[in-house]
Amino acid sequence: MSGPVISLGGSIFSKTDEKYLLEFIERIREEEGYAIVVGGGPIARDQISKLRAIGAKEYYLDMMGIQATRLNATMVSLALGNLMDVPKSIDEAVRQMKLYKRVIMGGTEPGHTTDAVSLLLAEALSRETVVNVTNVDYLYDKDPKLKDAKKIEKISYSSAVEMITSEKRGAGQNFPLDILSLNIARRSNIKIKIVSFRDSLNVFNAITGKKFRGTTVS
Ligand code: UTP
């Protein structure tokens, strides 16, 4: 598969969503040439909040988060029967791709998230698309908890950046992309498909280039 890079959001590692993680693993087993970047999820959040409570600096919180993403990536990798180590950099990931025709990784260095890693990996591997598998089904034009919030099926890079920076969105609201990821996507014209992990068929429709329900940023 010279298909998309998959950004597997850490939220799929929540205890209550375990079945979706297992479904994802079962289905991705059938795909060849996968490139997956795995997020930190609850383990990252828990460990970071403990460290924050004792006054650790942001740099070290990020280091903690990265270790959590690598732990989750190791879980997915072992579940798929892969014995190679989780790569610690994009360069290493590209080398693994060449050697093994598949790669599963977590974070790389402090200062960004695994979404940004997935876009950088897509650039490095010349992939045209990143599928962001996350805990929301679409981007919405306002806080999705509001009754009149509307789903967005297609949005440009610049409108998405504008949305993230707009003050209309409530603080702490879960926005499934960050500005860095959008900027990397824009400079290399990489399409981002946002899909909810709660519909496995839909996730794989997005991955295999079929019609899917979710938001496309391009
Ligand atoms: P995630 O990519 O899971 O971040 O990395 P997130 O946005 O908090 O989680 P999702 O997207 O909702 O699942 C977890 C944490 O690890 C650190 C950051 O602190 C991030 O918040 N991290 C991750 C890095 O510093 N660098 C990386 O390359 C990846």
PDB file of N, CA, C and O in Angstrom, residues 182-207:
ATOM      1  N   LEU A 182      -1.138  21.503  10.317  1.00  0.00           N
ATOM      2  CA  LEU A 182      -1.788  22.121   9.155  1.00  0.00           C
ATOM      3  C   LEU A 182      -0.769  22.822   8.259  1.00  0.00           C
ATOM      4  O   LEU A 182      -0.863  22.760   7.034  1.00  0.00           O
ATOM      5  N   ASN A 183       0.207  23.461   8.876  1.00  0.00           N
ATOM      6  CA  ASN A 183       1.222  24.148   8.067  1.00  0.00           C
ATOM      7  C   ASN A 183       2.089  23.178   7.280  1.00  0.00           C
ATOM      8  O   ASN A 183       2.428  23.435   6.130  1.00  0.00           O
ATOM      9  N   ILE A 184       2.415  22.059   7.884  1.00  0.00           N
ATOM     10  CA  ILE A 184       3.208  21.058   7.148  1.00  0.00           C
ATOM     11  C   ILE A 184       2.364  20.505   5.999  1.00  0.00           C
ATOM     12  O   ILE A 184       2.828  20.351   4.875  1.00  0.00           O
ATOM     13  N   ALA A 185       1.079  20.231   6.299  1.00  0.00           N
ATOM     14  CA  ALA A 185       0.179  19.713   5.264  1.00  0.00           C
ATOM     15  C   ALA A 185       0.085  20.710   4.102  1.00  0.00           C
ATOM     16  O   ALA A 185       0.181  20.334   2.931  1.00  0.00           O
ATOM     17  N   ARG A 186      -0.041  21.991   4.454  1.00  0.00           N
ATOM     18  CA  ARG A 186      -0.215  23.020   3.419  1.00  0.00           C
ATOM     19  C   ARG A 186       1.026  23.146   2.547  1.00  0.00           C
ATOM     20  O   ARG A 186       0.931  23.215   1.334  1.00  0.00           O
ATOM     21  N   ARG A 187       2.214  23.157   3.182  1.00  0.00           N
ATOM     22  CA  ARG A 187       3.420  23.390   2.366  1.00  0.00           C
ATOM     23  C   ARG A 187       3.678  22.245   1.397  1.00  0.00           C
ATOM     24  O   ARG A 187       4.299  22.402   0.367  1.00  0.00           O
ATOM     25  N   SER A 188       3.192  21.044   1.728  1.00  0.00           N
ATOM     26  CA  SER A 188       3.441  19.905   0.843  1.00  0.00           C
ATOM     27  C   SER A 188       2.164  19.377   0.198  1.00  0.00           C
ATOM     28  O   SER A 188       2.184  18.324  -0.434  1.00  0.00           O
ATOM     29  N   ASN A 189       1.091  20.127   0.376  1.00  0.00           N
ATOM     30  CA  ASN A 189      -0.177  19.748  -0.245  1.00  0.00           C
ATOM     31  C   ASN A 189      -0.616  18.324   0.128  1.00  0.00           C
ATOM     32  O   ASN A 189      -1.001  17.535  -0.723  1.00  0.00           O
ATOM     33  N   ILE A 190      -0.525  18.015   1.406  1.00  0.00           N
ATOM     34  CA  ILE A 190      -0.942  16.696   1.894  1.00  0.00           C
ATOM     35  C   ILE A 190      -2.375  16.812   2.422  1.00  0.00           C
ATOM     36  O   ILE A 190      -2.670  17.657   3.269  1.00  0.00           O
ATOM     37  N   LYS A 191      -3.223  15.963   1.895  1.00  0.00           N
ATOM     38  CA  LYS A 191      -4.626  15.974   2.313  1.00  0.00           C
ATOM     39  C   LYS A 191      -4.755  15.333   3.694  1.00  0.00           C
ATOM     40  O   LYS A 191      -4.109  14.309   3.960  1.00  0.00           O
ATOM     41  N   ILE A 192      -5.584  15.926   4.563  1.00  0.00           N
ATOM     42  CA  ILE A 192      -5.826  15.302   5.877  1.00  0.00           C
ATOM     43  C   ILE A 192      -7.289  14.873   5.942  1.00  0.00           C
ATOM     44  O   ILE A 192      -8.189  15.684   5.713  1.00  0.00           O
ATOM     45  N   LYS A 193      -7.499  13.590   6.237  1.00  0.00           N
ATOM     46  CA  LYS A 193      -8.872  13.102   6.419  1.00  0.00           C
ATOM     47  C   LYS A 193      -9.073  12.831   7.904  1.00  0.00           C
ATOM     48  O   LYS A 193      -8.309  12.057   8.497  1.00  0.00           O
ATOM     49  N   ILE A 194     -10.084  13.451   8.478  1.00  0.00           N
ATOM     50  CA  ILE A 194     -10.375  13.252   9.903  1.00  0.00           C
ATOM     51  C   ILE A 194     -11.555  12.293  10.023  1.00  0.00           C
ATOM     52  O   ILE A 194     -12.629  12.540   9.468  1.00  0.00           O
ATOM     53  N   VAL A 195     -11.339  11.182  10.733  1.00  0.00           N
ATOM     54  CA  VAL A 195     -12.418  10.199  10.911  1.00  0.00           C
ATOM     55  C   VAL A 195     -12.474   9.722  12.361  1.00  0.00           C
ATOM     56  O   VAL A 195     -11.454   9.698  13.057  1.00  0.00           O
ATOM     57  N   SER A 196     -13.655   9.324  12.784  1.00  0.00           N
ATOM     58  CA  SER A 196     -13.807   8.805  14.141  1.00  0.00           C
ATOM     59  C   SER A 196     -13.401   7.335  14.192  1.00  0.00           C
ATOM     60  O   SER A 196     -13.765   6.550  13.310  1.00  0.00           O
ATOM     61  N   PHE A 197     -12.685   6.974  15.253  1.00  0.00           N
ATOM     62  CA  PHE A 197     -12.289   5.557  15.392  1.00  0.00           C
ATOM     63  C   PHE A 197     -13.476   4.661  15.721  1.00  0.00           C
ATOM     64  O   PHE A 197     -13.366   3.447  15.708  1.00  0.00           O
ATOM     65  N   ARG A 198     -14.623   5.271  16.021  1.00  0.00           N
ATOM     66  CA  ARG A 198     -15.781   4.471  16.459  1.00  0.00           C
ATOM     67  C   ARG A 198     -16.521   3.799  15.310  1.00  0.00           C
ATOM     68  O   ARG A 198     -17.527   3.131  15.535  1.00  0.00           O
ATOM     69  N   ASP A 199     -16.084   3.981  14.077  1.00  0.00           N
ATOM     70  CA  ASP A 199     -16.696   3.274  12.945  1.00  0.00           C
ATOM     71  C   ASP A 199     -15.557   2.730  12.086  1.00  0.00           C
ATOM     72  O   ASP A 199     -15.013   3.413  11.218  1.00  0.00           O
ATOM     73  N   SER A 200     -15.246   1.479  12.378  1.00  0.00           N
ATOM     74  CA  SER A 200     -14.087   0.859  11.774  1.00  0.00           C
ATOM     75  C   SER A 200     -14.192   0.766  10.241  1.00  0.00           C
ATOM     76  O   SER A 200     -13.214   0.996   9.518  1.00  0.00           O
ATOM     77  N   LEU A 201     -15.391   0.451   9.756  1.00  0.00           N
ATOM     78  CA  LEU A 201     -15.582   0.355   8.308  1.00  0.00           C
ATOM     79  C   LEU A 201     -15.278   1.706   7.652  1.00  0.00           C
ATOM     80  O   LEU A 201     -14.584   1.796   6.638  1.00  0.00           O
ATOM     81  N   ASN A 202     -15.791   2.749   8.269  1.00  0.00           N
ATOM     82  CA  ASN A 202     -15.574   4.102   7.760  1.00  0.00           C
ATOM     83  C   ASN A 202     -14.086   4.477   7.787  1.00  0.00           C
ATOM     84  O   ASN A 202     -13.573   5.084   6.855  1.00  0.00           O
ATOM     85  N   VAL A 203     -13.404   4.095   8.872  1.00  0.00           N
ATOM     86  CA  VAL A 203     -11.963   4.366   8.982  1.00  0.00           C
ATOM     87  C   VAL A 203     -11.239   3.740   7.789  1.00  0.00           C
ATOM     88  O   VAL A 203     -10.416   4.383   7.127  1.00  0.00           O
ATOM     89  N   PHE A 204     -11.597   2.490   7.484  1.00  0.00           N
ATOM     90  CA  PHE A 204     -10.883   1.808   6.408  1.00  0.00           C
ATOM     91  C   PHE A 204     -11.360   2.261   5.032  1.00  0.00           C
ATOM     92  O   PHE A 204     -10.606   2.159   4.064  1.00  0.00           O
ATOM     93  N   ASN A 205     -12.558   2.803   4.947  1.00  0.00           N
ATOM     94  CA  ASN A 205     -12.961   3.457   3.694  1.00  0.00           C
ATOM     95  C   ASN A 205     -12.048   4.659   3.442  1.00  0.00           C
ATOM     96  O   ASN A 205     -11.599   4.884   2.318  1.00  0.00           O
ATOM     97  N   ALA A 206     -11.787   5.421   4.499  1.00  0.00           N
ATOM     98  CA  ALA A 206     -10.901   6.592   4.349  1.00  0.00           C
ATOM     99  C   ALA A 206      -9.479   6.143   4.000  1.00  0.00           C
ATOM    100  O   ALA A 206      -8.830   6.724   3.129  1.00  0.00           O
ATOM    101  N   ILE A 207      -9.013   5.096   4.659  1.00  0.00           N
ATOM    102  CA  ILE A 207      -7.644   4.627   4.441  1.00  0.00           C
ATOM    103  C   ILE A 207      -7.461   4.092   3.015  1.00  0.00           C
ATOM    104  O   ILE A 207      -6.436   4.321   2.374  1.00  0.00           O
TER     105      ILE A 207
END
